[in-house]
């Protein structure tokens, strides 16, 4: 029976998407969500990254992975390829910028167009690859020279398929919109022009989604009345101008979000809307949707209402300015804004009340450091600085969170379909990994089978003074899932809300625009119908499979089936998947550009020495983040000295068997910049010997100091501020000379040998 089952498995044809790897091999990401199928280099010769194929498992390789053979190419990847045009030995080729494609593209002499050797071009394939032939293509577009300002962004938007040009119909419709609020637009709206609403944003902000106002009030009647605050959060009424299913709406849905790069933004809406008509600019009338809340001294929203209004922003503040005024109401900043000081103090008071509510809920609130890349006019990095979060940032965040919660509650209470922002607790696998880690490190606390965010916060609070506090916080964050948009509300784990959605940024997020439309429909006692939107592409396919698996794992009884969604809810689910996937696409494109800029920046520092901390540990080495520059690079395991190192996944550390020297999250080290791979977006460090400042310690020494921070994996608090989540995907390094190639997903060998060698940095242009 066993042989028969194995034979049947070998004959099965499995469909999926090819995922290429820079080392020449690849994987088939299966449609059924099961383990990826490894494709050796000889199988990758006839296929390209993102091709849809049918594969057959032929064996298990030496690492225990299912190894496959491609039996049919179902659909070729139709995307263009971006790369540099090269002229070698009389032959024109394009070397793909995305190394996952694995093969150079041959370009006939007649198909180079106006492109010159060395330029970055966009290539359209005319012939696919074959077992004994390279792919052939033609130059479709010339982007320019590699060192042209902004080239990294031009590459990223095409590499990740980010829509960056509005359709002609969208542009024409935007051009026809009015330049200012007209009298007819004000009908059936509350007039708030005399209310001192203000905007508080970053120094470089250009579009203003939200404005706030707060005043002290008595909540209740007569003797039972208690002191509290009336908090108004006014949000740009984008839905008034972007009609359901219009050309602007279709383009906005396709983008789903604005994409933020250093020095450039690719907006979700045309500039006339994003920076003009819908932006709550100071001293001009603007249409808005208002969440009007009553907040008690304990930070509870005792009542709220939504209504459309017309407003007049009384001031445009920056976070830095507000923080200075709150710190010193008699300082120079306060002197310039005398009329608004009382309003700002009221906002600060309601913020402190809302903070009490957060603490009672036990919402996850770890300390993290966001960084900001400062560029010169040519687009080159001048410096990388920490983005500090002051009370002004937190004030706005809490106000936006309150409005988002009211929005979710309003939609849920009305039983109207809509999109919620859902963040579920850790999976069983992640819970087990976290429990083991907490046990091994002797924390003395753990999480239950059905953990609450308060448990995570309690662990972080109890360990905040330990030397390895950062390591513990990192593992707590890594155990959590990513937040998504879905019509099925299951709460927000990280923020500890039973229902949560996004209402506060309709200029830059499509889900917020949908939430506005739903709220307006409920107010009008009507039902909002989603427009006929373009069918979501492959971007959300993998996410969809993951959600199906998560849903299946929640089914209580073995024979029980998950409840099927109605046609209406299926449409909402498709919209949620599309928005979630495109949010990730935007993050990946932004990270790619930041990585390119950092690599180019570090090329100027080859051979220089820096201190840093270990920010990630893998089987193949340690990632180190430099103290002075906030740049991360890899110290390969072959650079760790003459010792055998064992990777302990539970402890997240590499430990030397002979000396006991260990490298864990937070370990302080001294490194030298040895290599920068601009195409691969990778920086290599050489670990300096102990005499030159190496601070790695043996297991007998004290734990690593609390010096480094993990970027937030729970992104919603950051989303209401002016910076989004940034997280790093660890990539397998390029193999060194004489080193056996490793493959992502491979089982880790129990012992890795580190060679004892000292080398001079290799300079590469």
XYZ file of C-alpha atoms in Angstrom:
765
model
C 0.000 0.000 0.000
C 2.821 2.368 0.854
C 4.518 1.839 -2.518
C 1.198 2.326 -4.300
C 0.623 5.606 -2.445
C 4.133 6.831 -3.274
C 3.648 5.906 -6.957
C 0.357 7.819 -7.002
C 2.060 10.847 -5.450
C 4.826 10.777 -8.060
C 2.251 10.687 -10.875
C 0.259 13.629 -9.502
C 0.555 16.860 -11.476
C 0.561 19.885 -9.214
C -0.151 23.401 -10.448
C 1.474 26.533 -9.116
C 3.597 29.631 -9.737
C 7.352 29.438 -10.298
C 9.384 31.420 -7.790
C 12.903 31.947 -9.101
C 16.012 32.328 -6.966
C 19.179 34.259 -7.661
C 21.304 31.084 -7.403
C 19.643 29.535 -10.455
C 17.224 27.139 -8.788
C 13.587 27.800 -7.968
C 10.374 26.613 -6.378
C 6.805 25.949 -7.402
C 4.492 27.782 -5.010
C 1.599 25.322 -4.986
C -1.991 26.460 -5.474
C -3.130 24.019 -2.771
C -0.959 25.732 -0.167
C 1.154 22.631 0.556
C 4.962 22.622 0.825
C 6.782 24.300 -2.079
C 8.327 22.039 -4.706
C 12.054 22.544 -5.261
C 13.184 22.964 -8.889
C 16.900 22.351 -9.575
C 18.750 24.658 -12.016
C 18.312 22.297 -14.994
C 14.504 22.455 -14.525
C 14.606 26.257 -14.375
C 16.196 26.619 -17.817
C 12.885 26.381 -19.685
C 10.820 28.500 -17.275
C 10.958 31.978 -15.833
C 10.052 33.547 -12.514
C 6.240 33.928 -12.223
C 5.402 31.361 -14.946
C 2.404 29.160 -14.116
C 3.308 25.489 -14.464
C 2.280 21.931 -13.718
C 4.963 19.978 -11.896
C 5.408 16.403 -10.760
C 7.280 15.417 -7.610
C 10.034 12.992 -8.629
C 11.971 12.566 -5.397
C 12.985 14.117 -2.113
C 16.361 15.817 -2.250
C 19.145 15.344 0.294
C 17.578 18.032 2.505
C 14.213 16.321 2.592
C 12.408 18.733 0.279
C 10.052 17.529 -2.442
C 11.936 17.926 -5.726
C 9.936 18.353 -8.915
C 10.015 18.273 -12.675
C 8.045 20.701 -14.836
C 5.690 18.706 -17.057
C 3.673 21.575 -18.554
C 3.887 25.353 -18.803
C 0.299 26.470 -18.277
C 0.798 30.222 -18.683
C 3.828 32.357 -19.391
C 4.580 35.387 -17.258
C 3.509 38.322 -19.428
C 5.234 40.962 -17.331
C 8.017 43.073 -18.766
C 11.578 42.633 -17.512
C 13.740 45.541 -16.373
C 17.497 45.340 -16.727
C 20.693 46.832 -18.065
C 21.465 46.536 -21.797
C 24.928 45.056 -22.389
C 26.945 44.534 -25.551
C 29.291 41.570 -25.162
C 31.277 39.896 -27.962
C 28.984 41.383 -30.573
C 25.831 40.119 -28.835
C 23.193 42.334 -27.206
C 21.733 41.059 -23.947
C 19.736 42.453 -21.042
C 20.765 41.369 -17.549
C 17.542 41.411 -15.467
C 17.608 43.714 -12.462
C 15.462 41.152 -10.626
C 17.888 38.259 -10.202
C 15.042 35.803 -9.669
C 14.673 35.653 -13.461
C 17.971 33.802 -13.520
C 18.683 34.165 -17.258
C 19.874 37.017 -19.461
C 17.542 38.022 -22.281
C 18.949 37.976 -25.832
C 18.130 41.128 -27.837
C 18.404 41.037 -31.660
C 20.367 43.996 -33.041
C 17.210 45.254 -34.770
C 15.241 45.175 -31.462
C 17.430 47.482 -29.350
C 15.623 50.618 -30.528
C 17.251 53.833 -29.329
C 18.857 52.180 -26.309
C 22.595 52.387 -25.744
C 24.886 49.927 -23.987
C 24.778 50.351 -20.212
C 21.340 51.948 -20.104
C 18.436 50.615 -18.053
C 15.653 49.359 -20.324
C 12.260 47.686 -20.196
C 12.151 44.461 -22.225
C 9.169 42.635 -23.679
C 9.758 38.935 -24.359
C 9.229 37.727 -27.933
C 10.452 34.160 -27.376
C 10.323 32.251 -24.081
C 13.316 30.309 -22.782
C 13.898 26.688 -23.760
C 16.060 23.904 -22.346
C 18.860 24.838 -24.742
C 18.046 28.459 -25.551
C 17.848 31.767 -23.730
C 14.739 33.971 -23.806
C 14.608 36.576 -26.592
C 13.067 40.025 -26.319
C 12.866 43.559 -27.616
C 13.484 46.877 -25.928
C 10.102 48.441 -25.185
C 11.210 51.488 -23.166
C 14.476 53.215 -22.288
C 14.568 54.404 -18.658
C 18.018 56.030 -18.788
C 21.401 55.689 -17.129
C 21.775 53.707 -13.918
C 23.042 56.742 -12.014
C 20.221 59.053 -13.123
C 18.393 60.632 -10.145
C 15.306 58.606 -9.235
C 16.274 55.608 -11.398
C 15.837 53.265 -8.435
C 12.179 54.372 -8.203
C 11.591 53.963 -11.959
C 12.915 50.411 -11.647
C 10.878 49.577 -8.531
C 7.506 50.718 -9.890
C 7.970 48.465 -12.930
C 9.572 45.605 -11.021
C 6.623 45.414 -8.625
C 3.953 46.378 -11.160
C 2.987 49.535 -9.279
C 0.562 51.562 -11.451
C 2.259 54.933 -11.895
C 0.342 56.564 -14.762
C -3.302 57.573 -14.521
C -5.608 56.651 -17.379
C -6.632 59.380 -19.825
C -10.239 59.038 -18.669
C -9.150 59.547 -15.050
C -7.084 62.634 -15.905
C -9.923 64.127 -17.955
C -12.438 63.568 -15.154
C -10.098 65.085 -12.551
C -9.530 68.109 -14.780
C -13.287 68.689 -14.922
C -13.604 68.869 -11.114
C -14.035 72.305 -9.493
C -11.063 74.130 -7.978
C -12.845 74.913 -4.724
C -15.927 74.056 -2.679
C -19.070 75.329 -4.437
C -22.270 76.520 -2.711
C -24.196 73.475 -3.963
C -21.605 71.168 -2.371
C -22.477 72.541 1.082
C -26.126 71.475 1.005
C -27.242 69.120 3.786
C -23.928 69.500 5.573
C -23.136 70.733 9.082
C -21.302 74.064 8.982
C -18.141 73.711 11.104
C -16.246 76.641 9.612
C -16.291 78.464 12.961
C -14.847 75.437 14.832
C -11.070 75.726 15.276
C -10.144 72.464 13.555
C -6.397 72.154 12.851
C -4.137 69.714 11.001
C -1.040 68.201 12.640
C 1.347 66.396 10.280
C 4.999 65.909 9.423
C 7.156 68.725 8.040
C 7.215 67.210 4.556
C 3.489 66.333 4.341
C 1.680 67.556 1.236
C -1.775 66.002 1.597
C -3.787 66.506 4.776
C -6.403 63.803 5.428
C -7.410 64.728 8.944
C -8.109 67.668 11.231
C -8.856 67.628 14.969
C -10.508 69.757 17.638
C -11.201 69.165 21.334
C -13.029 71.020 24.095
C -13.938 70.091 27.691
C -17.613 69.258 28.277
C -19.941 67.748 30.867
C -21.118 64.267 29.900
C -24.579 63.378 31.163
C -27.303 65.506 32.766
C -27.829 67.180 36.095
C -25.923 65.931 39.103
C -24.864 62.739 37.352
C -22.948 64.717 34.744
C -19.205 64.010 34.733
C -16.333 65.943 33.176
C -15.022 64.794 29.824
C -14.185 66.019 26.336
C -15.826 66.463 22.998
C -13.352 65.264 20.355
C -13.934 66.015 16.670
C -12.003 64.129 13.998
C -12.731 65.591 10.563
C -11.615 63.542 7.544
C -11.446 64.724 3.932
C -14.646 63.726 2.112
C -13.053 62.058 -0.905
C -16.216 60.086 -1.654
C -18.038 63.318 -2.579
C -15.738 63.813 -5.559
C -14.792 60.211 -6.456
C -18.036 58.690 -7.668
C -18.752 54.991 -7.450
C -17.316 53.171 -10.483
C -16.003 56.340 -12.160
C -12.696 56.468 -14.047
C -11.004 58.001 -10.987
C -12.503 55.263 -8.796
C -11.243 52.476 -11.096
C -7.699 53.899 -11.084
C -7.799 54.380 -7.304
C -8.925 50.773 -6.790
C -6.179 49.469 -9.052
C -3.565 51.290 -6.943
C -5.379 50.642 -3.628
C -2.835 52.795 -1.802
C -0.360 55.620 -2.276
C 3.254 54.437 -2.445
C 5.849 56.432 -0.520
C 9.475 56.621 -1.643
C 12.221 58.968 -0.420
C 11.548 62.291 -2.207
C 8.626 60.942 -4.268
C 5.073 59.737 -3.774
C 2.976 57.800 -6.270
C -0.495 58.934 -5.148
C -3.681 56.901 -5.202
C -5.611 59.924 -6.498
C -4.735 62.579 -9.096
C -2.880 65.560 -7.647
C -5.858 67.891 -8.095
C -7.636 65.813 -5.452
C -4.787 64.584 -3.240
C -3.006 67.928 -2.850
C -5.859 70.255 -3.698
C -9.596 69.747 -3.482
C -9.508 66.934 -0.891
C -6.534 68.145 1.126
C -7.519 69.975 4.327
C -5.249 72.917 3.587
C -5.250 75.860 6.042
C -7.667 78.743 5.651
C -9.780 77.276 2.853
C -13.177 75.596 2.984
C -13.175 71.831 2.535
C -15.794 69.076 2.597
C -15.319 66.477 5.306
C -16.830 63.518 7.123
C -16.799 63.999 10.891
C -16.610 61.533 13.758
C -17.923 63.539 16.729
C -17.100 61.765 20.021
C -17.719 62.206 23.736
C -14.725 60.910 25.708
C -14.809 60.319 29.471
C -11.943 60.951 31.898
C -11.212 57.220 31.745
C -10.734 57.445 27.984
C -13.950 55.648 27.034
C -15.999 56.921 24.081
C -19.431 57.195 25.701
C -21.192 58.442 22.542
C -20.391 59.263 18.934
C -22.056 60.358 15.729
C -21.053 60.696 12.075
C -22.130 63.468 9.736
C -20.969 65.235 6.547
C -19.734 68.767 7.128
C -17.904 71.720 5.639
C -14.848 72.916 7.573
C -12.172 75.596 7.568
C -8.738 74.589 8.858
C -7.592 77.254 11.318
C -3.918 76.195 11.282
C -1.438 73.744 9.804
C 0.810 72.435 12.602
C 3.815 70.121 12.456
C 4.471 67.416 15.055
C 7.677 69.159 16.121
C 5.890 72.472 16.629
C 3.044 70.969 18.673
C 5.456 68.984 20.856
C 7.399 72.192 21.580
C 4.202 74.072 22.518
C 3.007 71.256 24.799
C 6.419 71.189 26.496
C 6.527 74.962 27.023
C 3.388 77.057 26.632
C 5.459 80.227 27.039
C 8.163 79.314 24.552
C 8.820 80.927 21.144
C 6.656 78.375 19.276
C 3.725 79.026 21.641
C 4.121 82.798 21.301
C 3.476 82.522 17.555
C 0.311 80.434 18.126
C -1.305 82.108 21.149
C -4.855 81.615 19.830
C -4.456 77.856 19.564
C -2.626 76.993 22.798
C -5.799 76.180 24.773
C -7.095 73.917 21.984
C -3.787 72.035 21.861
C -3.790 71.572 25.638
C -7.323 70.141 25.408
C -6.133 67.715 22.760
C -3.254 66.695 25.003
C -5.667 66.122 27.914
C -7.972 63.877 25.889
C -4.924 62.003 24.583
C -3.841 61.206 28.148
C -7.352 59.937 28.886
C -7.350 57.727 25.774
C -3.963 56.418 26.880
C -5.565 55.136 30.089
C -8.028 53.154 27.995
C -5.182 51.671 25.934
C -3.404 50.538 29.097
C -6.568 48.917 30.465
C -7.141 47.047 27.206
C -3.578 45.783 27.300
C -2.913 46.841 23.714
C 0.539 45.967 22.411
C 2.718 49.069 22.624
C 6.378 48.195 22.181
C 9.116 50.761 21.785
C 10.454 50.791 18.219
C 12.660 53.016 16.099
C 11.619 54.128 12.626
C 14.256 55.635 10.362
C 14.058 58.373 7.763
C 16.280 58.669 4.697
C 17.325 62.271 4.039
C 18.282 62.820 0.376
C 19.889 65.701 -1.479
C 18.469 67.295 -4.629
C 20.099 64.622 -6.793
C 18.313 61.878 -4.854
C 21.420 60.590 -3.049
C 21.380 59.828 0.659
C 22.833 62.564 2.830
C 22.089 60.801 6.106
C 19.795 58.297 7.778
C 18.219 59.550 10.984
C 15.848 58.055 13.559
C 12.271 59.264 13.273
C 11.389 60.255 16.801
C 7.802 59.908 18.010
C 6.791 62.647 20.395
C 3.517 63.384 22.207
C 2.152 65.151 19.123
C 2.495 61.954 17.062
C 0.870 59.904 19.820
C -1.910 62.467 20.284
C -2.941 62.213 16.628
C -2.572 58.433 16.650
C -4.948 58.014 19.596
C -7.497 60.398 18.059
C -7.396 58.474 14.757
C -7.649 55.117 16.554
C -10.759 56.348 18.390
C -12.398 57.452 15.115
C -11.499 54.149 13.427
C -13.038 52.140 16.273
C -16.241 54.201 16.112
C -16.395 53.601 12.353
C -16.074 49.843 12.797
C -18.697 49.840 15.541
C -21.073 51.941 13.413
C -20.803 49.500 10.484
C -21.067 46.403 12.703
C -24.096 47.736 14.608
C -25.886 48.525 11.356
C -25.141 45.005 10.030
C -24.011 46.546 6.747
C -21.255 44.841 4.746
C -17.907 46.633 4.806
C -14.181 46.172 5.265
C -12.676 45.677 8.706
C -8.998 45.869 9.559
C -8.404 42.471 11.131
C -5.320 41.372 13.016
C -5.526 37.863 14.407
C -3.525 36.355 17.233
C -0.511 34.100 16.677
C -0.893 30.781 14.857
C -0.415 27.509 16.828
C 3.062 27.120 15.297
C 4.142 30.638 16.299
C 2.692 30.209 19.780
C 4.786 27.080 20.293
C 7.983 28.778 19.070
C 7.355 31.720 21.401
C 6.610 29.479 24.397
C 9.837 27.550 23.861
C 11.816 30.773 23.570
C 10.319 32.230 26.771
C 11.015 28.981 28.618
C 14.632 28.720 27.423
C 15.425 32.345 28.307
C 13.956 31.937 31.806
C 11.424 34.755 31.526
C 9.097 33.124 34.059
C 6.009 34.125 32.063
C 4.353 32.506 29.060
C 1.227 32.792 26.916
C -1.994 30.815 27.196
C -3.594 28.655 24.495
C -5.834 31.576 23.608
C -3.557 34.522 24.404
C -4.706 38.108 24.773
C -2.642 41.154 23.789
C -2.448 41.988 27.494
C -0.343 38.845 28.002
C 2.161 40.074 25.414
C 2.227 43.528 26.965
C 2.692 42.028 30.443
C 5.720 40.022 29.271
C 7.245 43.098 27.634
C 6.632 45.184 30.757
C 8.020 42.541 33.128
C 11.222 42.159 31.113
C 11.846 45.794 30.119
C 14.806 46.117 32.520
C 16.486 42.865 31.503
C 19.627 43.117 29.370
C 17.930 40.927 26.724
C 14.676 42.931 26.730
C 15.071 43.810 23.051
C 15.522 40.162 22.115
C 12.330 39.244 23.979
C 10.363 42.088 22.380
C 11.557 41.036 18.935
C 10.307 37.485 19.446
C 6.965 38.769 20.746
C 6.538 40.869 17.597
C 7.609 38.082 15.258
C 4.991 35.743 16.693
C 2.158 37.959 15.439
C 0.406 37.786 12.082
C -0.003 40.530 9.506
C -3.140 42.653 9.531
C -5.504 42.397 6.534
C -8.717 43.913 5.167
C -11.700 41.580 5.233
C -15.517 41.826 5.526
C -15.465 39.151 8.261
C -14.721 40.906 11.538
C -12.619 38.981 14.041
C -11.116 41.951 15.879
C -7.691 43.502 16.081
C -5.344 41.543 18.334
C -2.451 44.009 18.557
C -4.615 47.030 19.374
C -7.007 44.956 21.540
C -10.173 46.106 19.760
C -13.211 43.909 19.147
C -13.831 45.760 15.874
C -11.509 48.053 13.967
C -11.376 49.579 10.500
C -9.638 52.354 8.561
C -11.626 55.576 8.194
C -9.006 58.301 8.556
C -6.955 58.264 5.307
C -9.217 58.132 2.211
C -6.742 60.246 0.187
C -4.115 57.504 0.357
C -5.992 54.246 1.146
C -8.858 52.767 -0.873
C -10.376 50.797 2.071
C -10.937 54.118 3.887
C -12.796 55.444 0.843
C -15.055 52.361 0.896
C -15.691 52.833 4.630
C -16.769 56.451 3.988
C -19.233 55.278 1.336
C -20.677 52.644 3.652
C -21.117 55.162 6.503
C -22.860 57.596 4.140
C -25.180 54.815 2.943
C -26.079 53.903 6.543
C -26.785 57.566 7.362
C -29.071 57.733 4.305
C -30.759 54.458 5.358
C -29.622 52.880 2.093
C -27.332 50.040 1.061
C -23.978 50.617 -0.562
C -23.211 48.416 -3.565
C -19.635 47.848 -4.638
C -19.014 49.008 -8.212
C -17.945 46.543 -10.889
C -14.211 46.686 -10.299
C -11.377 45.074 -12.252
C -10.813 41.442 -11.297
C -7.949 41.195 -8.795
C -4.893 39.549 -10.322
C -2.387 37.092 -8.948
C -1.261 39.613 -6.312
C -3.856 38.368 -3.849
C -3.851 34.665 -4.802
C -1.255 33.572 -2.239
C -2.873 35.659 0.500
C -6.247 34.121 -0.378
C -4.835 30.605 0.042
C -3.359 31.518 3.411
C -6.692 32.865 4.615
C -8.478 29.702 3.461
C -6.014 27.572 5.429
C -6.446 29.754 8.531
C -10.235 29.506 8.209
C -10.078 25.731 7.822
C -7.878 25.420 10.929
C -10.575 27.171 12.993
C -13.282 24.646 12.183
C -14.133 23.063 15.510
C -15.477 19.644 14.431
C -13.636 17.369 11.975
C -16.706 17.001 9.746
C -17.760 20.631 9.983
C -17.306 22.875 6.935
C -16.576 26.607 6.969
C -19.628 28.769 6.374
C -19.833 29.925 2.760
C -19.977 33.646 2.103
C -22.825 35.230 0.160
C -22.194 36.679 -3.319
C -22.164 40.164 -1.794
C -19.657 39.153 0.880
C -17.490 37.387 -1.697
C -17.221 40.669 -3.609
C -16.197 42.452 -0.413
C -13.687 39.711 0.352
C -12.160 40.085 -3.127
C -11.853 43.850 -2.582
C -10.243 43.263 0.829
C -7.749 40.759 -0.576
C -6.878 43.134 -3.401
C -6.273 46.036 -1.011
C -4.251 43.863 1.403
C -2.061 42.445 -1.374
C -1.432 45.863 -2.909
C -0.548 47.261 0.499
C 2.176 44.603 0.677
C 3.235 45.400 -2.882
C 3.667 49.058 -1.936
C 5.715 48.084 1.134
C 7.961 45.806 -0.936
C 8.560 48.469 -3.579
C 9.391 51.059 -0.895
C 11.777 48.681 0.867
C 13.458 47.814 -2.430
C 14.179 51.490 -3.138
C 15.415 52.083 0.414
C 17.708 49.033 0.165
C 19.130 50.295 -3.160
C 19.771 53.756 -1.733
C 21.425 52.322 1.374
C 23.673 50.090 -0.738
C 24.716 53.032 -2.887
C 25.333 55.056 0.269
C 27.494 52.312 1.824
C 29.655 51.984 -1.297
C 31.215 55.255 -0.174
C 32.148 53.623 3.157
C 33.882 50.446 1.938
C 36.651 49.458 4.311
C 35.381 51.648 7.155
C 34.727 50.251 10.634
C 31.526 50.662 12.637
C 29.922 49.404 15.819
C 26.520 47.760 15.652
C 24.112 45.231 17.100
C 22.876 41.871 15.837
C 19.363 42.430 14.463
C 18.702 38.942 13.044
C 20.268 35.493 13.331
C 20.091 32.785 10.653
C 21.782 29.484 9.891
C 24.087 31.208 7.429
C 25.188 34.165 9.549
C 24.124 37.242 11.470
C 22.588 40.504 10.294
C 24.067 43.571 11.976
C 22.508 47.039 12.145
C 25.056 49.847 12.413
C 24.609 52.262 15.323
C 25.568 55.391 13.426
C 23.807 54.758 10.111
C 20.840 52.441 10.814
C 21.983 50.293 7.867
C 21.807 46.511 8.034
C 24.324 44.072 6.546
C 25.283 40.412 6.703
C 28.227 38.863 8.508
C 28.424 35.475 6.807
C 29.077 32.453 9.009
C 32.479 32.037 7.318
C 33.460 35.397 8.843
C 32.817 34.371 12.456
C 36.278 32.914 13.136
C 37.783 29.419 13.454
C 34.889 27.777 15.238
C 31.956 25.434 14.667
C 28.673 27.324 15.148
C 25.357 25.699 15.851
C 22.157 27.594 14.984
C 19.659 27.423 17.835
C 16.290 28.403 16.370
C 14.529 28.448 19.728
C 17.051 30.865 21.227
C 17.608 32.684 17.923
C 21.370 32.475 18.252
C 24.554 31.014 16.794
C 26.709 29.360 19.461
C 30.314 28.227 19.130
C 30.704 24.630 20.298
C 34.293 24.967 21.477
C 34.448 28.482 22.950
C 30.807 29.046 23.852
C 30.880 32.384 22.030
C 27.383 33.200 20.933
C 25.723 35.692 18.648
C 22.115 36.482 19.550
C 19.703 39.335 18.898
C 21.112 42.424 20.569
C 24.731 41.255 20.728
C 27.103 44.191 20.210
C 29.817 43.768 17.569
C 32.429 45.733 15.641
C 32.400 45.285 11.861
C 34.071 46.499 8.690
C 32.163 47.171 5.446
C 33.680 44.591 3.076
C 31.361 44.354 0.073
C 28.295 46.068 -1.407
C 26.161 44.327 -4.036
C 23.969 47.042 -5.556
C 22.081 44.682 -7.874
C 21.465 42.181 -5.094
C 20.571 44.924 -2.572
C 23.008 43.414 -0.082
C 25.763 44.711 2.166
C 28.437 42.386 3.567
C 30.327 43.054 6.774
C 33.587 41.544 8.014
C 33.572 40.859 11.760
C 36.557 42.429 13.470
C 38.521 40.234 15.899
C 37.908 40.521 19.619
C 40.998 42.673 20.098
C 39.536 45.198 17.638
C 36.366 45.627 19.595
C 34.355 42.408 19.205
C 31.877 42.285 22.046
C 30.293 38.909 21.418
C 30.158 37.043 24.712
C 30.284 33.445 25.811
C 27.296 31.808 27.427
C 28.799 32.530 30.862
C 28.791 36.278 30.265
C 25.904 38.648 30.702
C 23.086 38.914 28.162
C 23.229 41.400 25.249
C 22.382 45.014 26.020
C 19.135 46.666 25.028
C 20.459 48.785 22.183
C 18.627 47.809 18.995
C 14.982 47.775 17.941
C 12.911 45.601 15.673
C 10.748 47.358 13.078
C 7.088 47.051 13.898
C 5.236 44.028 12.570
C 1.948 45.304 13.938
C 1.410 48.196 11.584
C -1.824 49.939 12.396
C -0.522 52.431 14.949
C 2.134 53.433 12.419
C -0.496 53.646 9.679
C -2.335 56.434 11.458
C 0.897 58.412 11.675
C 2.873 59.605 8.678
C 5.052 56.503 8.381
C 4.050 52.934 7.557
C 5.389 49.589 8.721
C 8.759 48.551 7.468
C 9.859 45.007 7.857
C 12.795 43.149 6.325
C 12.623 39.869 4.502
C 15.820 37.930 5.144
C 17.304 36.651 1.898
C 19.781 33.813 1.452
C 23.275 35.144 0.751
C 25.238 34.546 -2.399
C 27.497 31.506 -1.886
C 31.163 32.214 -1.280
C 33.895 30.519 -3.282
C 34.105 26.855 -2.373
C 30.915 27.001 -0.320
C 28.050 24.648 -1.048
C 24.941 26.489 -2.200
C 22.111 26.767 0.254
C 18.475 27.077 -0.630
C 15.699 29.019 1.156
C 13.425 26.648 3.032
C 16.153 24.025 3.396
C 16.630 22.212 6.675
C 19.544 23.588 8.632
C 22.592 21.401 9.006
C 23.210 20.825 12.727
C 26.742 22.180 12.627
C 28.250 24.855 10.410
C 31.999 25.332 10.026
C 33.347 28.862 10.123
C 36.692 29.349 8.444
C 39.441 31.196 10.256
C 40.536 33.886 7.887
C 41.105 37.597 7.692
C 40.603 39.348 4.398
C 40.905 42.793 3.027
C 37.687 44.409 1.821
C 36.951 43.915 -1.850
C 36.117 47.113 -3.620
C 33.484 46.921 -6.315
C 32.020 49.795 -8.245
